[in-house]
């Protein structure tokens, strides 16, 4: 029994490391990342296994946090029931599977964040099918208390990875699309002081790396990374900062 238990734990730790490696390796734009290009609107769907009821995790709260995180990164999220109306039927899905083996004093949990959209088959373009084009998984274990803390934390890291890839695939116009510079954003990068979720409070927004300013509703404005976002409330202020108006949204 003892050996069996240790083997199980070793397996879990190895899987966890693999997930970590996957999460860290993205030197250049791969097909997974490229599949996020122009996915301007999406829904977020969180699904939990039955065993989650034995933990203190709350499905609705988890979803709200992920939605908030995505919106703060400038990604437009539709209410769940409108998933069919998003172009390409883009959906970010979050799967939380928790199970408690009866012989172990720990919960094993499996997290999956994946992006689903409708794609056409190369051979038969009229055949359209829903496919997973981006995904990240995480497998680990812990006590009930640890789970309450670790699951939201791990999901946040996974969502950050999605956001990073999303921004790689959708670089801001007027901003250099230097992939190396973008890749230096670490998984644990602290959030900026001003977030795009509060962008609506400003009349004009810009990236600190760009000479162009936008109205907060502009598509380009929504792609500004939270840590780079700067807001202005008057035209004088923004002109003084040496910025010029965007030619698309004409702020
Ligand atoms: Zn604009």
PDB file of N, CA and C in Angstrom, residues 12 20-21 30 39 68 75 82 94 102 109 131 133 140 228:
ATOM      1  N   UNK A  12       1.911  12.165 -10.073  1.00  0.00           N
ATOM      2  CA  UNK A  12       1.257  13.471 -10.049  1.00  0.00           C
ATOM      3  C   UNK A  12       2.284  14.589 -10.166  1.00  0.00           C
ATOM      4  N   UNK A  20       4.135  22.467 -16.291  1.00  0.00           N
ATOM      5  CA  UNK A  20       4.917  23.682 -16.084  1.00  0.00           C
ATOM      6  C   UNK A  20       5.817  23.970 -17.262  1.00  0.00           C
ATOM      7  N   UNK A  21       6.423  22.910 -17.796  1.00  0.00           N
ATOM      8  CA  UNK A  21       7.324  23.083 -18.942  1.00  0.00           C
ATOM      9  C   UNK A  21       6.563  23.570 -20.163  1.00  0.00           C
ATOM     10  N   UNK A  30       3.448  29.792 -32.471  1.00  0.00           N
ATOM     11  CA  UNK A  30       3.172  28.454 -32.974  1.00  0.00           C
ATOM     12  C   UNK A  30       1.698  28.390 -33.426  1.00  0.00           C
ATOM     13  N   UNK A  39      -9.564  36.611 -32.643  1.00  0.00           N
ATOM     14  CA  UNK A  39     -10.667  36.079 -31.819  1.00  0.00           C
ATOM     15  C   UNK A  39     -11.089  37.217 -30.888  1.00  0.00           C
ATOM     16  N   UNK A  68     -12.982  38.390 -15.175  1.00  0.00           N
ATOM     17  CA  UNK A  68     -12.401  39.675 -14.779  1.00  0.00           C
ATOM     18  C   UNK A  68     -10.950  39.780 -15.280  1.00  0.00           C
ATOM     19  N   UNK A  75      -9.694  41.630 -23.294  1.00  0.00           N
ATOM     20  CA  UNK A  75     -10.390  40.630 -24.112  1.00  0.00           C
ATOM     21  C   UNK A  75     -11.890  40.751 -23.854  1.00  0.00           C
ATOM     22  N   UNK A  82     -24.665  33.461 -24.937  1.00  0.00           N
ATOM     23  CA  UNK A  82     -24.534  34.027 -26.283  1.00  0.00           C
ATOM     24  C   UNK A  82     -23.375  33.409 -27.074  1.00  0.00           C
ATOM     25  N   UNK A  94     -12.975  26.112 -19.192  1.00  0.00           N
ATOM     26  CA  UNK A  94     -12.163  25.778 -18.020  1.00  0.00           C
ATOM     27  C   UNK A  94     -12.781  24.546 -17.374  1.00  0.00           C
ATOM     28  N   UNK A 102      -9.913   7.160  -2.044  1.00  0.00           N
ATOM     29  CA  UNK A 102     -10.316   6.794  -0.676  1.00  0.00           C
ATOM     30  C   UNK A 102      -9.119   6.422   0.195  1.00  0.00           C
ATOM     31  N   UNK A 109      -6.243  17.003  -8.265  1.00  0.00           N
ATOM     32  CA  UNK A 109      -7.044  17.854  -9.134  1.00  0.00           C
ATOM     33  C   UNK A 109      -6.392  18.028 -10.499  1.00  0.00           C
ATOM     34  N   UNK A 131     -13.344  22.635 -32.643  1.00  0.00           N
ATOM     35  CA  UNK A 131     -12.059  22.013 -32.338  1.00  0.00           C
ATOM     36  C   UNK A 131     -11.338  22.791 -31.239  1.00  0.00           C
ATOM     37  N   UNK A 133      -8.164  24.450 -30.169  1.00  0.00           N
ATOM     38  CA  UNK A 133      -6.975  24.935 -30.882  1.00  0.00           C
ATOM     39  C   UNK A 133      -5.886  25.420 -29.927  1.00  0.00           C
ATOM     40  N   UNK A 140      -2.229  18.202 -10.159  1.00  0.00           N
ATOM     41  CA  UNK A 140      -1.511  18.274  -8.882  1.00  0.00           C
ATOM     42  C   UNK A 140      -2.412  17.734  -7.785  1.00  0.00           C
ATOM     43  N   UNK A 228       0.661  47.915 -19.372  1.00  0.00           N
ATOM     44  CA  UNK A 228       1.140  49.007 -20.234  1.00  0.00           C
ATOM     45  C   UNK A 228       0.118  50.131 -20.393  1.00  0.00           C
TER      46      UNK A 228
END
